[in-house]
Every structure is written in structure tokens, then in C-alpha cells.
Amino acid sequence: MLSHTALHGPHTLASASTALRARRSQTFRAFYATIRSLRNHAPVEIDDLGPSDNDFILSILRANPSLRDTKSYLASFGVRPQPLERANPVVPPNVLDLPPPIPKQAPDIAASQKEVEQPKPTPLVSSILNPVYRRTALVKIQGPFTDIQLDSIARGMVYLEKLGLVSVIVVENDQLLRGDEGERSAVIEETMRVVAALEKQGAKARPVLGTVVRLGPKPDDGEEPRDFIPPEAHVYPSDLVPLRSALRAGEIPVLPPFALDSFCRSVRIDANDVLGALARGMGEAAALDGGDLHKQGEDYSEDINLVPLRLMIINREGGVPSYARSGYPHLLINLTSEHDFIRDTFDPAWEKEKPTALSNLSLARTCLAYMPPTSSAVMVSHRSPSSLIANLITNKPAVSSSLPHALLQGNRKLTPHTPTLLRRGLPIQVIRDPAHIDKAKMNHLLEKSFQRTLDESSFYKRLEKTLDFVVVAGDYVGAAIVTNEPSTNSSEPPISYLDKFAVLPSNQGDGTVDFLWVALHDESFGLGLPFSINPNGGKEGKGEGRDLVWRSRANNPINKWYFERSTGHMRMGSWVIFWCDAEKRLKTEEGRRANAGLSYVEEWETGRLSRWADVITKIPSAWK
């Protein structure tokens, strides 16, 4: 039998082998390019998207969820096992226990018994057949939009529904002025356009043209002070019957911004008031239902959790502009500590391109006040559809707000259409006197975060001598402790050292880490810059920034996070030393050198690594 070589000759085999290697190399490069495109994709223009079925899968892949993100998503939307005490054990029937035969002369009794005993799927079977626990989202579609844009927005709503998030949509059109002739019919037409777009994408939608909300504040509301503007409308649980009917039928309800006034007339009001009333009313109705329906053993396909989990504002403007991004949108907003500052410092030049940015900011604050603490709001341009899926799965901004500004400016994900994620957030305070630290809460925070026992006496004794400031998030759910460590040379200034950076495990992944790091930036290496003046009880941007230095064990899993946020690092045995350069000094030097740019090692950098290492490696451990 002739071999392949004898039949075709050695040269033919060699050329075939070369071609095969080239084909493998080409395949590998294509695969690598595909993976790179998934991780470092350019923003997708929604108008360019086609109706390909792969868009849904690619949108999920581009979200690139972490293990924590996946667990969080499954906790909200995954199959919920029934409690053991409620599970009915399956016992084989005994022949002696069988019911007696029904006499033939009583067909009516047999028929009624047959009707009663029709098998009904158990909650476990229902969860397998329909494994997604459905939640609701409030969506504001703020047009006007073209038909192509509406189709793309509708496709995003359908994708979210596949993942378990059913939208309750309120339609708004900025070009329809209130009081104009034909206003009502124009609003209804816009509502029907959204319904048609949803049905075109394969969804079932229902226009709810009757009034669901009532005009005016809720009658039984007291005069208690609030840190947000309550909506000028309200909802009673009985008013939500049309929404419940649509949701139970698997339909997406689409509402015009109508309300019932005191004369029982249907009038057009601000869509923000409708959304605020729904956020409150749906939560109150769910509370009357008994909270989580599936704890009551309800069928997965029978009902839906009415408590809004997300607020989505889809418009042509995108997010809220930021000074730190040169007018590009904020990435993540802590509404509790940043809302007033953003509103009071809003540049009038942004009004032309972002006329509804501040009203939508207030809308997010109002709605999130009525929604669960884990909820979030997203302000997104119609040009960033995939961000809706990414937000649902990860509940994080498109790009972390705690990354260095220089890195953010060069990131292809940062565009004028990058969405803004908003959370209710936490208050941020800066403490400079060790006596004002709540030691019991601080001990709990540090020991829970580091899973070690704090040597309390020696730790606080050292802080009394070296403390610069402590940034505290909320009620000690996170803290950053910065000290002034004396240099070996008394003529040199002390080293600004990040002694501890801790967040409770229960708050990791909810934005607290980014909130805390941004506040740390504003008080240390970012001090003196115009966007570092957030009023958090600290220096409010006044002063000169200083290099911030810290150390971490070489095997610390959080080092990857530090690598991305530090200016540089240096390995020293079992330690890794990180630092962040004072940003104002770098900008000043860049301006002085103009086009020449910064040198590899500036004058102030000469010998500083050895000085830092000599001091930092000798700091005693805070643990027993």
C-alpha cells in the first residue's frame, strides 16, 4: 500500500504542511481578534445594529460579568428553591388508599371531581419550565426618536425581558409642548409607535391609555422632611390593575404620561411625576402582596415581582456631564453625597446639549428613594443599547469611576454616549481627629474585611500620633485610613500612607468601593484639581495634592485592582509597594514643559522609592 508521501512526493507534503500551519495560525489570529474585540470593543452605534439573533448573545458576552456579578444576577433572577418544610414529599400510593370508584349513575359528580383534580404543575416544575424569576423595571423613553431608533430601543427591551427584567414603559416626547392643540392625540400616537416597535421585535406589548396615576401628592402624606422632591402624583394599589393584567399576560405595558385630576379628567403631566408615582405605588402594592411572591409558593409563570429593580432613562442626551471627564458623562453618581454638588455646579454651557440632565438626575433620586437599596438607575443615550444588558447583569458602570483620569481619557469605552449609573449611595465624611472615630464600628469593619483580629490598643495608639484623615462611607461600611509617616530624613516632608482601605463584604459590588476611592482621591493625590471639590467634610479641593503610598502582600487577590488604579508599583520580597502621584503637580509640570512632555524620572522622583520602602516596610502590623 502506497503511503501519502510516495503518492504525492515529499515537496507536496511539505507544502501541504506549510499551508496547514498557515491556516492554523490564521485561525488562531482570528480567534484572538474575536476575544480581543469582546473585551475591548468599540461602542456600538444603535442605529447601525441589525436584527441579528447574535446581538443578544454578544451583548451578554460584552458585559464580561465577574463571578460576583453572576451570583448577584442569579440571586435576583435565578430559580428559587422552595423551603424544605413546604415541599410535599412524593409518597407512592397504596392500593388500600385509592378512592372508591364513582357510580355510573352520577356523571355530574364525576365531571365535577375530574375538574377539581386536574393536575397543576408544582412550583419546582414551573421553575424548570420557566426558570427566570421575573422582575420589573421602570423605563422612560424620552424622544422623539426615528423608527429605526425605536426599533433598536425595542430590541433592547426584548433582550432585557429574556433575562427576566420586564419593562414598564412611560413614553415622553420633548417636542410636544403641553397645552398645544392635538397634544393628547400626538402623545397617544407616540405610545402606539413604541407598542408597534416592541411587537415588531417579537414582544407582546399592551398600550395602557387609561389613567393609572392620580394628580397631586398622596393625601395621607405627612410633613416629614425628605432629601428628595416627591412626585406630584400618586398611585393606589387598585390603580395598578391594568399593569398587573399586562404583566401577568406576559405583555410589556406602555403608558402615556396621563394622570387623573381632581375633576376626574385625564390630563397630561410630566413623565417624571408618573415614574415617581409608579416607583412608590408599585413598591407599596408589592408590600401588601406579602413581598416575595415565591416565598408563598407561587407559580413562576403566574405572577411577577412588582417592586421596580431598575430605572432606565433612554434619551438622546445620554448621562450627566462631568468636569472630571471634560464634559463627558459621569460614570457613577453617589446621589446621597453628590446630587446637590452636581446640581449647584452644573455648567450653563451644557444646557443646550443636555437640557434635561438635571431633571433626570432628580428623577433618579426620587425613584431610588422608593426602590430597594440594591437598585440602580441608568441614564443612557439611544446609541448605547448594549449597556442596558451590561447594567442588568453587572449593576456596574461601563467603566469604573475609580480608574485614573488619564486612563479613562484614553479608554475607547468613554464617549459622549457613555451611560451614567446612579445609586442611592451613602454619605461620605472625613474625620481628622482620632477621638472622633467610632472604634467599635471601625473594629467591626476592619476585622470583617480582613478576616483577622485587630490589635486594638497598639493600632489606635499609633493613629493618635500619625493620623492624617479617615474617609468613612455610610455607617462605617467602608473606610480609608491615611497617616503621615515620618521620613528617615527629618528635613523631608512626611509620607502620605494609605494604612487601611476596607469595605464590608456585604457592600462589595454595590458601588461603595468606587465611592470610597473617589473620595480618597479628592482628599489626597487628587487634591487641588477643580473636580475634587465634592463637599464631603474634608478640604473640598483646597490645597496641594500629595503622593499617596501603600503596601500590600504579594499574594493579596485585590492587587489586580490596585495595579489598575496606581501610578506605579514595586515588588519588595513579600510586599508590593504602590503609589499614586500627586495629579496637580504632574499637570503643572506638563504645562511648563508644553510639547516636551514629562521625562522618565523627574527631579522630585529621584530616590523616592528607596525612601518610601525604607519607611513603609518597617510599619508594624495592626493584627494580632
Coordinates of C-alpha atoms in Angstrom, one line a residue:
M1 CA 0.0 0.0 0.0
L2 CA 1.5 3.3 -1.0
S3 CA 2.0 6.0 1.6
H4 CA 0.8 9.6 1.2
T5 CA 4.4 10.6 0.7
A6 CA 5.1 8.1 -2.0
L7 CA 1.9 9.1 -3.8
H8 CA 2.3 12.8 -3.8
G9 CA 6.0 13.3 -3.2
P10 CA 7.9 15.0 -0.3
H11 CA 7.6 18.5 -1.7
T12 CA 3.8 18.3 -2.0
L13 CA 3.6 17.1 1.6
A14 CA 5.9 19.9 2.8
S15 CA 3.8 22.5 1.0
A16 CA 0.6 21.0 2.5
S17 CA 2.1 21.0 5.9
T18 CA 3.1 24.7 5.5
A19 CA -0.4 25.5 4.3
L20 CA -1.9 23.8 7.3
R21 CA 0.4 25.7 9.7
A22 CA -0.6 28.9 8.0
R23 CA -4.3 28.0 8.2
R24 CA -3.9 27.2 12.0
S25 CA -2.1 30.5 12.5
Q26 CA -4.7 32.4 10.6
T27 CA -7.5 30.7 12.7
F28 CA -5.7 31.5 15.9
R29 CA -5.3 35.1 15.0
A30 CA -9.0 35.3 14.1
F31 CA -9.9 33.7 17.4
Y32 CA -7.6 36.0 19.3
A33 CA -9.0 39.0 17.4
T34 CA -12.5 37.9 18.3
I35 CA -11.7 37.6 22.0
R36 CA -10.0 41.0 22.0
S37 CA -13.0 42.6 20.3
L38 CA -15.2 41.2 23.0
R39 CA -13.1 42.6 25.8
N40 CA -12.0 45.9 24.2
H41 CA -14.9 46.6 21.9
A42 CA -15.7 50.0 20.5
P43 CA -19.0 51.5 21.4
V44 CA -21.8 50.2 19.2
E45 CA -24.0 52.7 17.4
I46 CA -27.6 51.6 17.9
D47 CA -28.6 52.9 14.5
D48 CA -26.1 50.5 12.9
L49 CA -27.4 47.4 14.7
G50 CA -29.2 44.8 12.7
P51 CA -31.8 42.4 13.9
S52 CA -29.3 39.5 14.1
D53 CA -30.1 36.9 16.8
N54 CA -26.4 37.0 17.8
D55 CA -26.7 40.6 19.1
F56 CA -28.3 39.2 22.3
I57 CA -25.5 36.7 23.0
L58 CA -22.8 39.2 22.1
S59 CA -24.3 41.8 24.4
I60 CA -24.1 39.3 27.3
L61 CA -20.5 38.4 26.5
R62 CA -19.5 42.1 26.2
A63 CA -20.9 42.7 29.7
N64 CA -18.0 40.4 30.9
P65 CA -19.5 39.7 34.3
S66 CA -17.4 38.6 37.2
L67 CA -18.2 35.7 39.5
R68 CA -19.7 38.2 42.0
D69 CA -21.8 39.8 39.2
T70 CA -23.1 36.4 38.1
K71 CA -24.0 35.4 41.7
S72 CA -25.8 38.7 42.2
Y73 CA -27.8 38.3 38.9
L74 CA -28.8 34.7 39.8
A75 CA -29.8 35.8 43.3
S76 CA -32.3 38.3 41.7
F77 CA -33.5 36.3 38.6
G78 CA -32.5 32.7 39.1
V79 CA -34.6 29.7 40.2
R80 CA -35.6 30.0 43.8
P81 CA -35.9 26.6 45.6
Q82 CA -38.9 26.1 47.8
P83 CA -38.3 25.8 51.5
L84 CA -38.0 22.2 52.7
E85 CA -40.8 22.4 55.2
R86 CA -43.2 23.4 52.3
A87 CA -42.1 20.7 49.9
N88 CA -44.7 17.9 49.7
P89 CA -43.0 14.5 49.8
V90 CA -43.9 12.2 47.0
V91 CA -45.3 9.0 48.5
P92 CA -46.2 6.0 46.4
P93 CA -49.9 5.5 46.6
N94 CA -51.2 2.4 48.4
V95 CA -53.8 0.3 46.8
L96 CA -55.9 0.4 50.0
D97 CA -55.8 4.2 50.0
L98 CA -57.3 4.6 46.5
P99 CA -60.6 6.4 46.3
P100 CA -63.7 4.2 45.7
P101 CA -65.0 4.1 42.1
I102 CA -67.6 6.7 41.3
P103 CA -71.0 5.2 40.4
K104 CA -72.1 5.4 36.8
Q105 CA -75.4 6.8 37.8
A106 CA -73.7 10.1 39.0
P107 CA -72.0 11.5 35.9
D108 CA -72.3 15.1 37.2
I109 CA -70.3 14.2 40.3
A110 CA -67.6 12.5 38.3
A111 CA -67.4 15.5 36.0
S112 CA -67.0 17.9 38.9
Q113 CA -64.4 15.8 40.6
K114 CA -62.5 15.5 37.4
E115 CA -62.4 19.2 37.0
V116 CA -61.2 19.7 40.6
E117 CA -58.5 17.1 40.3
Q118 CA -56.9 18.4 37.1
P119 CA -53.1 18.2 37.7
K120 CA -51.3 21.6 38.3
P121 CA -47.6 22.0 37.9
T122 CA -45.7 22.2 41.1
P123 CA -43.5 25.3 41.7
L124 CA -40.4 23.2 41.0
V125 CA -41.8 22.1 37.6
S126 CA -42.8 25.7 36.8
S127 CA -39.4 27.0 37.7
I128 CA -37.8 24.4 35.4
L129 CA -40.1 25.2 32.5
N130 CA -39.8 29.0 33.1
P131 CA -36.5 29.3 35.0
V132 CA -36.4 33.1 35.2
Y133 CA -37.8 34.9 38.1
R134 CA -39.3 38.0 36.5
R135 CA -38.7 41.4 38.0
T136 CA -39.8 44.9 36.8
A137 CA -38.0 47.9 35.6
L138 CA -39.3 51.5 35.1
V139 CA -38.3 52.8 31.7
K140 CA -38.6 56.3 30.5
I141 CA -38.3 56.6 26.7
Q142 CA -37.6 60.2 26.1
G143 CA -38.0 61.0 22.4
P144 CA -38.5 62.0 19.8
F145 CA -36.9 59.0 18.1
T146 CA -37.0 57.8 14.5
D147 CA -38.5 54.5 13.6
I148 CA -35.0 52.9 13.3
Q149 CA -34.0 54.2 16.7
L150 CA -37.3 53.0 18.2
D151 CA -36.7 49.5 16.7
S152 CA -33.3 49.4 18.3
I153 CA -34.6 50.6 21.7
A154 CA -37.4 48.0 21.5
R155 CA -34.9 45.3 20.7
G156 CA -33.1 46.2 23.9
M157 CA -36.3 45.9 25.9
V158 CA -36.9 42.5 24.4
Y159 CA -33.4 41.4 25.4
L160 CA -34.0 42.5 28.9
E161 CA -37.2 40.6 29.0
K162 CA -35.4 37.4 28.0
L163 CA -33.1 37.9 31.0
G164 CA -36.1 38.3 33.4
L165 CA -36.5 42.1 33.5
V166 CA -39.9 43.2 32.3
S167 CA -40.2 46.9 31.4
V168 CA -43.0 49.2 32.5
I169 CA -42.5 52.0 29.9
V170 CA -43.6 55.6 30.2
V171 CA -43.3 57.5 26.8
E172 CA -42.3 61.1 26.7
N173 CA -41.7 63.4 23.7
D174 CA -39.8 66.6 24.4
Q175 CA -41.0 68.3 21.2
L176 CA -44.7 68.1 22.3
L177 CA -45.3 71.2 24.3
R178 CA -48.0 70.9 27.0
G179 CA -51.3 72.7 26.1
D180 CA -50.8 72.5 22.3
E181 CA -53.8 71.7 20.1
G182 CA -53.8 68.0 19.4
E183 CA -51.4 67.2 22.2
R184 CA -53.4 64.3 23.5
S185 CA -53.7 62.5 20.2
A186 CA -50.0 63.1 19.5
V187 CA -49.0 61.6 22.8
I188 CA -51.2 58.5 22.2
E189 CA -49.6 58.2 18.7
E190 CA -46.1 58.2 20.2
T191 CA -47.3 55.5 22.7
M192 CA -48.6 53.3 19.9
R193 CA -45.4 53.8 17.9
V194 CA -43.5 52.3 20.9
V195 CA -46.0 49.4 21.1
A196 CA -45.6 48.7 17.4
A197 CA -41.8 48.7 17.7
L198 CA -42.0 46.2 20.5
E199 CA -44.3 43.9 18.6
K200 CA -42.1 44.2 15.6
Q201 CA -39.2 42.7 17.7
G202 CA -41.4 39.8 18.7
A203 CA -42.5 41.1 22.1
K204 CA -46.1 41.3 23.4
A205 CA -47.0 44.8 24.4
R206 CA -50.1 46.5 25.7
P207 CA -50.9 50.2 25.5
V208 CA -52.4 51.3 28.8
L209 CA -54.1 54.5 27.6
G210 CA -56.3 54.9 30.7
T211 CA -55.0 56.9 33.7
V212 CA -53.1 54.8 36.2
V213 CA -51.7 57.7 38.4
R214 CA -53.6 60.5 40.1
L215 CA -52.5 64.1 40.1
G216 CA -51.3 65.7 43.3
P217 CA -49.4 64.4 46.4
K218 CA -50.8 61.5 48.2
P219 CA -53.5 62.7 50.7
D220 CA -52.2 60.7 53.7
D221 CA -48.6 62.0 53.3
G222 CA -47.3 63.8 56.4
E223 CA -45.0 66.8 56.5
E224 CA -41.9 64.9 57.4
P225 CA -38.7 66.3 55.7
R226 CA -37.3 64.4 52.7
D227 CA -34.0 64.8 51.0
F228 CA -35.7 64.4 47.6
I229 CA -38.5 66.0 45.7
P230 CA -41.7 63.8 46.0
P231 CA -43.6 63.3 42.8
E232 CA -46.7 65.5 42.0
A233 CA -48.7 62.4 41.5
H234 CA -49.6 59.2 43.4
V235 CA -51.0 55.7 42.9
Y236 CA -53.2 53.4 44.9
P237 CA -52.8 49.6 44.7
S238 CA -56.2 49.4 42.9
D239 CA -55.0 51.7 40.2
L240 CA -52.3 49.2 39.2
V241 CA -54.8 46.5 37.9
P242 CA -54.1 47.3 34.2
L243 CA -50.4 47.0 34.8
R244 CA -50.8 43.7 36.7
S245 CA -53.0 42.4 34.0
A246 CA -50.5 43.2 31.3
L247 CA -47.6 41.7 33.3
R248 CA -49.4 38.5 34.1
A249 CA -50.3 38.1 30.5
G250 CA -46.6 38.4 29.5
E251 CA -47.1 41.8 27.9
I252 CA -45.0 44.9 28.3
P253 CA -47.2 47.8 29.5
V254 CA -46.6 51.1 27.7
L255 CA -48.1 54.2 29.3
P256 CA -48.5 57.8 28.1
P257 CA -47.9 60.5 30.8
F258 CA -51.5 60.9 31.7
A259 CA -53.0 61.4 35.2
L260 CA -56.4 61.8 36.7
D261 CA -57.0 65.2 38.1
S262 CA -59.4 66.3 40.9
F263 CA -62.3 66.7 38.3
C264 CA -61.7 63.1 37.1
R265 CA -60.2 64.3 33.8
S266 CA -57.3 62.7 32.1
V267 CA -54.6 65.3 31.7
R268 CA -51.0 65.2 30.5
I269 CA -48.4 65.7 33.2
D270 CA -44.6 65.5 33.4
A271 CA -43.5 61.9 32.7
N272 CA -41.1 62.2 35.7
D273 CA -44.1 62.5 38.1
V274 CA -45.6 59.4 36.5
L275 CA -42.5 57.4 37.0
G276 CA -42.0 58.7 40.6
A277 CA -45.6 57.8 41.5
L278 CA -45.2 54.3 39.9
A279 CA -41.9 53.7 41.8
R280 CA -43.7 54.4 45.1
G281 CA -47.0 52.8 44.3
M282 CA -45.6 49.5 42.8
G283 CA -43.4 49.1 45.9
E284 CA -46.3 49.7 48.2
A285 CA -48.5 47.3 46.3
A286 CA -45.9 44.6 46.4
A287 CA -45.6 45.1 50.2
L288 CA -49.4 44.5 50.5
D289 CA -48.9 41.3 48.4
G290 CA -46.6 40.0 51.1
G291 CA -43.2 40.8 49.4
D292 CA -41.5 38.0 47.6
L293 CA -44.2 36.0 45.8
H294 CA -42.1 32.9 45.5
K295 CA -41.8 32.6 49.3
Q296 CA -45.5 31.9 49.2
G297 CA -45.0 29.1 46.7
E298 CA -46.5 30.9 43.7
D299 CA -46.0 29.6 40.2
Y300 CA -43.1 31.3 38.3
S301 CA -45.3 32.0 35.3
E302 CA -48.3 33.2 37.3
D303 CA -47.1 36.5 38.7
I304 CA -44.2 38.9 38.8
N305 CA -42.4 40.8 41.5
L306 CA -43.9 44.3 41.2
V307 CA -41.1 46.1 43.1
P308 CA -39.0 48.0 40.5
L309 CA -35.4 46.8 40.4
R310 CA -34.1 49.3 37.8
L311 CA -34.9 52.7 36.5
M312 CA -33.8 53.3 32.9
I313 CA -33.9 56.7 31.3
I314 CA -33.3 56.4 27.5
N315 CA -32.9 59.7 25.7
R316 CA -30.9 61.5 23.1
E317 CA -28.7 63.3 25.6
G318 CA -27.0 60.4 27.5
G319 CA -25.8 60.9 31.0
V320 CA -25.0 63.8 33.3
P321 CA -21.9 65.7 32.1
S322 CA -18.9 65.9 34.4
Y323 CA -16.0 68.3 34.8
A324 CA -13.7 65.4 35.5
R325 CA -14.5 64.0 32.1
S326 CA -14.2 67.3 30.2
G327 CA -18.0 67.3 29.7
Y328 CA -18.3 63.6 29.0
P329 CA -20.8 61.9 31.3
H330 CA -20.4 60.9 34.9
L331 CA -19.7 57.2 35.2
L332 CA -21.1 56.6 38.6
I333 CA -23.0 59.0 40.9
N334 CA -23.5 58.7 44.6
L335 CA -26.8 60.5 44.9
T336 CA -26.7 60.9 48.7
S337 CA -23.4 62.8 48.7
E338 CA -23.1 64.2 45.2
H339 CA -26.6 65.2 44.0
D340 CA -26.6 68.8 45.4
F341 CA -23.0 69.4 44.3
I342 CA -23.7 68.3 40.7
R343 CA -26.8 70.4 40.5
D344 CA -25.2 73.6 42.0
T345 CA -22.1 73.4 39.8
F346 CA -23.8 72.5 36.5
D347 CA -22.1 74.4 33.7
P348 CA -24.7 76.6 31.9
A349 CA -22.9 75.8 28.7
W350 CA -24.2 72.2 29.0
E351 CA -27.8 73.3 29.0
K352 CA -28.1 73.4 25.2
E353 CA -27.0 69.8 24.6
K354 CA -28.2 68.4 27.9
P355 CA -31.4 70.3 28.7
T356 CA -33.0 67.6 30.8
A357 CA -29.9 66.3 32.6
L358 CA -30.7 67.8 35.9
S359 CA -34.4 66.9 35.8
N360 CA -33.5 63.3 35.1
L361 CA -30.9 63.4 37.9
S362 CA -33.7 64.5 40.3
L363 CA -36.0 61.8 38.8
A364 CA -33.4 59.1 39.6
R365 CA -33.0 60.4 43.2
T366 CA -36.8 60.4 43.7
C367 CA -37.4 56.9 42.3
L368 CA -34.4 55.3 44.0
A369 CA -35.7 56.6 47.3
Y370 CA -38.7 54.3 46.9
M371 CA -36.8 51.3 45.4
P372 CA -34.7 48.7 47.2
P373 CA -31.2 49.7 48.3
T374 CA -29.6 47.4 45.7
S375 CA -31.5 49.1 42.9
S376 CA -29.8 51.4 40.4
A377 CA -30.7 53.9 37.7
V378 CA -29.1 54.3 34.4
M379 CA -29.2 57.4 32.1
V380 CA -28.3 56.2 28.6
S381 CA -28.3 57.5 25.1
H382 CA -30.2 55.6 22.4
R383 CA -26.7 55.0 20.9
S384 CA -25.6 52.7 23.7
P385 CA -28.1 49.7 23.7
S386 CA -25.7 47.0 24.9
S387 CA -25.1 49.0 28.1
L388 CA -28.6 48.1 29.3
I389 CA -27.8 44.4 29.4
A390 CA -24.4 45.1 30.9
N391 CA -26.1 47.2 33.6
L392 CA -28.6 44.5 34.4
I393 CA -26.1 41.7 34.7
T394 CA -23.3 43.6 36.5
N395 CA -25.1 46.5 38.1
K396 CA -21.9 48.5 37.5
P397 CA -20.9 51.4 35.3
A398 CA -19.5 50.8 31.8
V399 CA -16.1 51.9 33.1
S400 CA -15.1 52.1 36.8
S401 CA -15.2 55.7 38.1
S402 CA -12.2 55.0 40.4
L403 CA -9.8 54.4 37.5
P404 CA -7.1 57.1 36.9
H405 CA -8.4 60.0 34.9
A406 CA -5.5 59.7 32.4
L407 CA -6.5 56.0 31.8
L408 CA -10.2 56.9 31.4
Q409 CA -9.5 59.6 28.9
G410 CA -7.7 57.1 26.6
N411 CA -10.4 54.4 27.1
R412 CA -12.5 53.7 23.9
K413 CA -15.5 53.0 26.1
L414 CA -15.6 56.6 27.3
T415 CA -17.6 58.5 24.8
P416 CA -20.2 61.3 24.8
H417 CA -22.8 58.4 24.9
T418 CA -21.3 56.5 27.8
P419 CA -24.2 55.8 30.2
T420 CA -24.3 57.2 33.7
L421 CA -25.1 54.8 36.5
L422 CA -26.8 56.3 39.6
R423 CA -27.2 54.7 43.0
R424 CA -28.8 55.9 46.2
G425 CA -25.3 55.7 47.6
L426 CA -24.0 56.6 51.0
P427 CA -23.0 59.7 52.9
I428 CA -19.2 60.4 52.9
Q429 CA -17.5 62.0 55.8
V430 CA -13.8 62.9 56.5
I431 CA -12.5 62.6 60.1
R432 CA -9.2 64.2 61.1
D433 CA -9.3 63.7 64.9
P434 CA -8.7 60.2 66.2
A435 CA -11.1 60.9 69.1
H436 CA -14.0 61.2 66.6
I437 CA -13.6 57.7 65.3
D438 CA -16.2 55.2 66.4
K439 CA -13.8 52.5 67.5
A440 CA -16.4 49.8 67.9
K441 CA -17.7 50.2 64.3
M442 CA -14.2 50.7 62.9
N443 CA -13.0 47.4 64.6
H444 CA -16.0 45.6 63.2
L445 CA -15.3 46.9 59.7
L446 CA -11.6 46.1 59.7
E447 CA -12.0 42.6 61.2
K448 CA -14.8 41.6 58.9
S449 CA -13.0 43.0 55.8
F450 CA -9.6 41.5 56.5
Q451 CA -10.8 38.4 58.4
R452 CA -8.2 39.0 61.1
T453 CA -8.2 40.1 64.7
L454 CA -7.2 43.8 65.2
D455 CA -4.6 44.7 67.8
E456 CA -6.8 47.5 69.0
S457 CA -4.6 49.2 71.6
S458 CA -1.4 49.4 69.5
F459 CA -3.3 50.3 66.3
Y460 CA -5.2 53.4 67.8
K461 CA -2.1 54.4 69.8
R462 CA -0.2 54.7 66.5
L463 CA -3.1 56.6 64.9
E464 CA -3.0 59.2 67.7
K465 CA 0.5 60.1 66.6
T466 CA 0.3 59.7 62.8
L467 CA -3.3 60.1 61.6
D468 CA -3.9 62.5 58.7
F469 CA -7.6 61.7 57.9
V470 CA -10.1 58.9 57.7
V471 CA -12.7 58.8 54.9
V472 CA -15.8 56.9 56.2
A473 CA -18.6 55.7 53.9
G474 CA -22.1 55.4 55.4
D475 CA -22.3 54.0 58.9
Y476 CA -18.8 52.5 58.7
V477 CA -19.5 50.2 55.8
G478 CA -16.2 51.4 54.3
A479 CA -13.2 53.4 55.4
A480 CA -9.8 54.6 54.1
I481 CA -7.3 55.5 56.8
V482 CA -4.4 57.8 55.7
T483 CA -1.4 58.5 58.0
N484 CA 1.6 60.8 57.9
E485 CA 4.6 58.6 58.3
P486 CA 7.8 60.4 59.3
S487 CA 10.7 60.2 56.8
T488 CA 14.1 58.9 57.8
N489 CA 15.4 62.4 56.9
S490 CA 13.8 64.9 59.2
S491 CA 14.2 67.7 56.6
E492 CA 11.9 65.9 54.2
P493 CA 8.1 66.0 54.5
P494 CA 6.2 63.0 55.9
I495 CA 5.0 60.3 53.6
S496 CA 1.2 60.1 52.9
Y497 CA 0.5 56.5 53.6
L498 CA -2.7 54.6 53.0
D499 CA -2.8 52.5 56.1
K500 CA -6.1 50.7 55.6
F501 CA -8.7 50.5 52.8
A502 CA -11.6 48.4 53.8
V503 CA -15.2 47.7 52.7
L504 CA -17.6 45.3 54.4
P505 CA -18.1 42.1 52.3
S506 CA -21.8 42.8 52.2
N507 CA -21.2 46.1 50.5
Q508 CA -18.6 44.9 48.0
G509 CA -20.0 45.1 44.5
D510 CA -22.6 47.8 45.3
G511 CA -20.5 50.8 44.3
T512 CA -19.2 51.5 47.8
V513 CA -15.6 50.7 46.8
D514 CA -15.6 53.2 44.0
F515 CA -17.3 55.9 46.1
L516 CA -14.7 55.4 48.8
W517 CA -11.7 55.5 46.3
V518 CA -13.0 58.6 44.6
A519 CA -13.4 60.4 47.9
L520 CA -9.8 59.3 48.8
H521 CA -8.6 60.7 45.5
D522 CA -10.2 64.0 46.2
E523 CA -8.6 64.3 49.7
S524 CA -5.0 63.1 48.8
F525 CA -3.4 62.8 45.4
G526 CA -6.2 64.5 43.5
L527 CA -6.4 67.5 45.9
G528 CA -6.2 70.9 44.2
L529 CA -8.0 69.9 41.0
P530 CA -11.3 71.6 40.0
F531 CA -13.2 68.4 40.1
S532 CA -12.0 67.4 43.6
I533 CA -14.2 69.8 45.4
N534 CA -17.0 67.5 46.4
P535 CA -18.4 68.7 49.8
N536 CA -17.7 65.7 52.0
G537 CA -16.5 67.4 55.1
G538 CA -12.9 67.4 54.0
K539 CA -10.8 70.1 52.4
E540 CA -13.2 70.4 49.5
G541 CA -10.5 70.6 46.9
K542 CA -8.4 73.3 48.6
G543 CA -4.7 72.6 49.0
E544 CA -1.9 70.7 47.3
G545 CA -2.1 67.1 46.4
R546 CA 0.5 64.7 47.8
D547 CA 1.8 61.3 46.6
L548 CA -0.1 58.5 48.2
V549 CA 1.8 55.3 49.0
W550 CA 0.7 52.0 50.4
R551 CA 1.8 48.4 50.6
S552 CA 0.0 45.1 50.0
R553 CA 1.0 41.5 50.4
A554 CA 2.3 40.0 47.2
N555 CA -0.4 37.3 47.3
N556 CA -3.3 39.7 48.0
P557 CA -6.0 39.0 45.5
I558 CA -7.0 42.7 45.4
N559 CA -3.6 43.6 43.9
K560 CA -5.1 43.4 40.4
W561 CA -7.5 46.2 41.4
Y562 CA -4.6 48.2 42.9
F563 CA -2.5 47.7 39.7
E564 CA -5.2 49.4 37.6
R565 CA -5.5 52.4 39.9
S566 CA -2.0 53.2 40.9
T567 CA 0.6 55.2 39.1
G568 CA 3.2 52.6 39.7
H569 CA 4.3 49.7 41.9
M570 CA 7.5 48.0 43.1
R571 CA 7.9 44.5 44.4
M572 CA 10.0 44.0 47.6
G573 CA 10.1 40.5 48.8
S574 CA 6.7 39.5 50.2
W575 CA 5.4 43.1 49.7
V576 CA 4.2 45.2 46.8
I577 CA 4.5 48.9 47.2
F578 CA 2.0 51.0 45.2
W579 CA 1.8 54.8 44.8
C580 CA -0.3 57.4 43.1
D581 CA 1.4 60.6 42.0
A582 CA 0.0 64.0 43.0
E583 CA -2.0 64.9 39.9
K584 CA -1.8 68.7 40.2
R585 CA 2.0 68.6 40.3
L586 CA 2.0 66.4 37.2
K587 CA -0.3 68.7 35.3
T588 CA 1.7 71.8 36.4
E589 CA 4.9 70.2 35.1
E590 CA 3.3 69.1 31.9
G591 CA 2.1 72.7 31.3
R592 CA 5.6 74.0 32.0
R593 CA 7.2 71.6 29.5
A594 CA 4.5 72.1 26.9
N595 CA 5.1 69.7 24.0
A596 CA 8.2 68.2 25.5
G597 CA 6.2 66.1 27.9
L598 CA 7.3 64.6 31.2
S599 CA 10.7 62.9 31.5
Y600 CA 11.1 59.4 32.6
V601 CA 12.3 60.4 36.1
E602 CA 11.5 63.9 37.3
E603 CA 13.7 65.7 39.9
W604 CA 11.3 65.0 42.8
E605 CA 11.2 61.3 41.9
T606 CA 14.9 60.7 42.3
G607 CA 15.5 58.3 45.2
R608 CA 11.9 58.5 46.5
L609 CA 11.3 54.7 46.0
S610 CA 14.1 53.8 48.4
R611 CA 12.9 56.4 50.9
W612 CA 9.4 55.0 50.8
A613 CA 10.5 51.4 51.0
D614 CA 12.7 52.2 54.0
V615 CA 9.8 53.7 55.9
I616 CA 6.8 51.6 54.8
T617 CA 8.3 48.2 55.2
K618 CA 9.0 49.0 58.9
I619 CA 5.5 49.9 59.8
P620 CA 4.2 47.4 62.4
S621 CA 1.3 45.1 61.7
A622 CA -2.1 46.1 63.0
W623 CA -3.1 42.5 63.6
K624 CA -2.7 40.1 66.5

